[in-house]
Amino acid sequence: MIKPDKSKQDSKKIQIKDMFNDISSRYDQINKMMTLNMDKNWRKIVYNLSMQDNPNKIIDIATGTGDIALCFADDDVEVIGVDNASMMLDIANTKVAKAPNVKFQLEDAENMSFEDNTFDTATVGFGVRNFEDLNQGLHEIKRVLKPGKNLIILETAVPSFFLFRFGYFLYTKFVVPILGRTIAKNQKAYQYLSTSAEHFPHGKEFQLILEKAGFEDIKIKYLSLGIVNIYQASKPI
Ligand SMILES: C[S@@+](CC[C@H](N)C(=O)[O-])C[C@H]1O[C@@H](n2cnc3c(N)ncnc32)[C@H](O)[C@@H]1O
């Protein structure tokens, strides 16, 4: 299991929570820089896919500072963004003034307080690879989704074409840790984010994990030369 600090005994869940609380005030800024502002477009694609189903009630899991949840601010839809790092939610809450339909709630994605079959759509942006128990998290998401409804996951991937992969490794091994050290003031956090992205299953391998967790009809969109993927998967009826 990849943890932010292998030398510490704390569980991955505690370390991830502490790490995101620590970088919360710099998270948005560094995200934009690291993704060269592409994160906005990726979230927009998640938004468009979500709205295709005309949902009434959406859950954005591992919502962080709330940027996926807030894409729905102008829509007639109820959105709950959940995260277990309270300081990430504090930042999200500074953005909700013009979005009365969006609420944020402290929840552990791997053990949520919602009833079964509550939501019409679930979204997760760059969240699943940080779960302590991925399988437990996916089962929990399936539990709170209504039958026949969609889970949409935006997650990092590694490009398959060797030249793009080479560029990706140079960027993640050298540029990202420097940004982490100088701007986020937490080099370990950004080293973890690079390493976990490098090792997290993607493409067909992640599709298999979704299938094993009981999702069906899985579609994959490969974006930005293969550095991120969007997975769309439905809960069986
Ligand atoms: C990389 S951030 C992504 C934030 C946001 N979704 C985005 O697209 O920018 C990952 C988030 O996952 C949250 N997270 C990780 N494990 C979690 C868990 N078990 N339950 C709830 N949130 C979790 C972290 O606290 C963090 O805010």
PDB file of C-alpha atoms and ligand atoms in Angstrom, residues 13 16 20 27 31 43 60-65 68 82-85 88 107-110 125-127 130-131, ligand 1:
ATOM      1  CA  LYS A  13      -6.490   6.987   5.967  1.00  0.00           C
ATOM      2  CA  ILE A  16      -4.104  11.110   3.741  1.00  0.00           C
ATOM      3  CA  PHE A  20      -4.920  17.111   2.608  1.00  0.00           C
ATOM      4  CA  TYR A  27      -4.497  22.909  -3.089  1.00  0.00           C
ATOM      5  CA  ASN A  31      -3.709  21.972  -8.915  1.00  0.00           C
ATOM      6  CA  ARG A  43     -14.224  18.501 -14.431  1.00  0.00           C
ATOM      7  CA  ASP A  60     -19.497  14.196  -5.197  1.00  0.00           C
ATOM      8  CA  ILE A  61     -17.242  11.889  -3.227  1.00  0.00           C
ATOM      9  CA  ALA A  62     -13.779  13.004  -2.033  1.00  0.00           C
ATOM     10  CA  THR A  63     -14.960  16.451  -3.066  1.00  0.00           C
ATOM     11  CA  GLY A  64     -11.944  18.223  -1.542  1.00  0.00           C
ATOM     12  CA  THR A  65     -12.289  21.955  -2.161  1.00  0.00           C
ATOM     13  CA  ILE A  68     -16.682  19.226  -9.165  1.00  0.00           C
ATOM     14  CA  VAL A  82     -18.364  14.697   0.937  1.00  0.00           C
ATOM     15  CA  ASP A  83     -14.807  14.438   2.200  1.00  0.00           C
ATOM     16  CA  ASN A  84     -13.100  13.333   5.402  1.00  0.00           C
ATOM     17  CA  ALA A  85     -10.597  16.221   5.495  1.00  0.00           C
ATOM     18  CA  MET A  88     -10.557  20.877   2.479  1.00  0.00           C
ATOM     19  CA  GLU A 107     -17.961  11.769   5.611  1.00  0.00           C
ATOM     20  CA  ASP A 108     -15.606   8.856   5.192  1.00  0.00           C
ATOM     21  CA  ALA A 109     -16.234   7.658   1.628  1.00  0.00           C
ATOM     22  CA  GLU A 110     -15.530   4.097   2.710  1.00  0.00           C
ATOM     23  CA  GLY A 125     -12.391  13.332  -8.927  1.00  0.00           C
ATOM     24  CA  PHE A 126      -8.866  12.193  -8.056  1.00  0.00           C
ATOM     25  CA  GLY A 127     -10.261  10.509  -4.955  1.00  0.00           C
ATOM     26  CA  ASN A 130      -6.406   7.879  -2.024  1.00  0.00           C
ATOM     27  CA  PHE A 131      -8.861   5.454  -0.443  1.00  0.00           C
TER      28      PHE A 131
HETATM   29  C1  LIG B   1      -6.749  14.919  -4.786  1.00  0.00           C
HETATM   30  S1  LIG B   1      -8.066  15.445  -3.761  1.00  0.00           S
HETATM   31  C2  LIG B   1      -9.370  15.630  -4.932  1.00  0.00           C
HETATM   32  C3  LIG B   1     -10.330  16.724  -4.597  1.00  0.00           C
HETATM   33  C4  LIG B   1     -11.374  17.048  -5.659  1.00  0.00           C
HETATM   34  N1  LIG B   1     -12.258  15.941  -5.903  1.00  0.00           N
HETATM   35  C5  LIG B   1     -10.751  17.517  -6.944  1.00  0.00           C
HETATM   36  O1  LIG B   1     -11.156  17.039  -8.009  1.00  0.00           O
HETATM   37  O2  LIG B   1      -9.885  18.394  -6.903  1.00  0.00           O
HETATM   38  C6  LIG B   1      -8.507  13.941  -2.970  1.00  0.00           C
HETATM   39  C7  LIG B   1      -9.517  14.110  -1.861  1.00  0.00           C
HETATM   40  O3  LIG B   1      -9.945  12.813  -1.439  1.00  0.00           O
HETATM   41  C8  LIG B   1     -10.242  12.899  -0.060  1.00  0.00           C
HETATM   42  N2  LIG B   1     -10.310  11.548   0.500  1.00  0.00           N
HETATM   43  C9  LIG B   1      -9.372  10.584   0.486  1.00  0.00           C
HETATM   44  N3  LIG B   1      -9.826   9.484   1.115  1.00  0.00           N
HETATM   45  C10 LIG B   1     -11.080   9.759   1.540  1.00  0.00           C
HETATM   46  C11 LIG B   1     -12.064   9.032   2.256  1.00  0.00           C
HETATM   47  N4  LIG B   1     -11.849   7.778   2.677  1.00  0.00           N
HETATM   48  N5  LIG B   1     -13.242   9.634   2.494  1.00  0.00           N
HETATM   49  C12 LIG B   1     -13.489  10.900   2.087  1.00  0.00           C
HETATM   50  N6  LIG B   1     -12.594  11.643   1.412  1.00  0.00           N
HETATM   51  C13 LIG B   1     -11.401  11.082   1.134  1.00  0.00           C
HETATM   52  C14 LIG B   1      -9.113  13.761   0.465  1.00  0.00           C
HETATM   53  O4  LIG B   1      -9.385  14.283   1.747  1.00  0.00           O
HETATM   54  C15 LIG B   1      -8.986  14.820  -0.627  1.00  0.00           C
HETATM   55  O5  LIG B   1      -9.765  15.942  -0.339  1.00  0.00           O
END
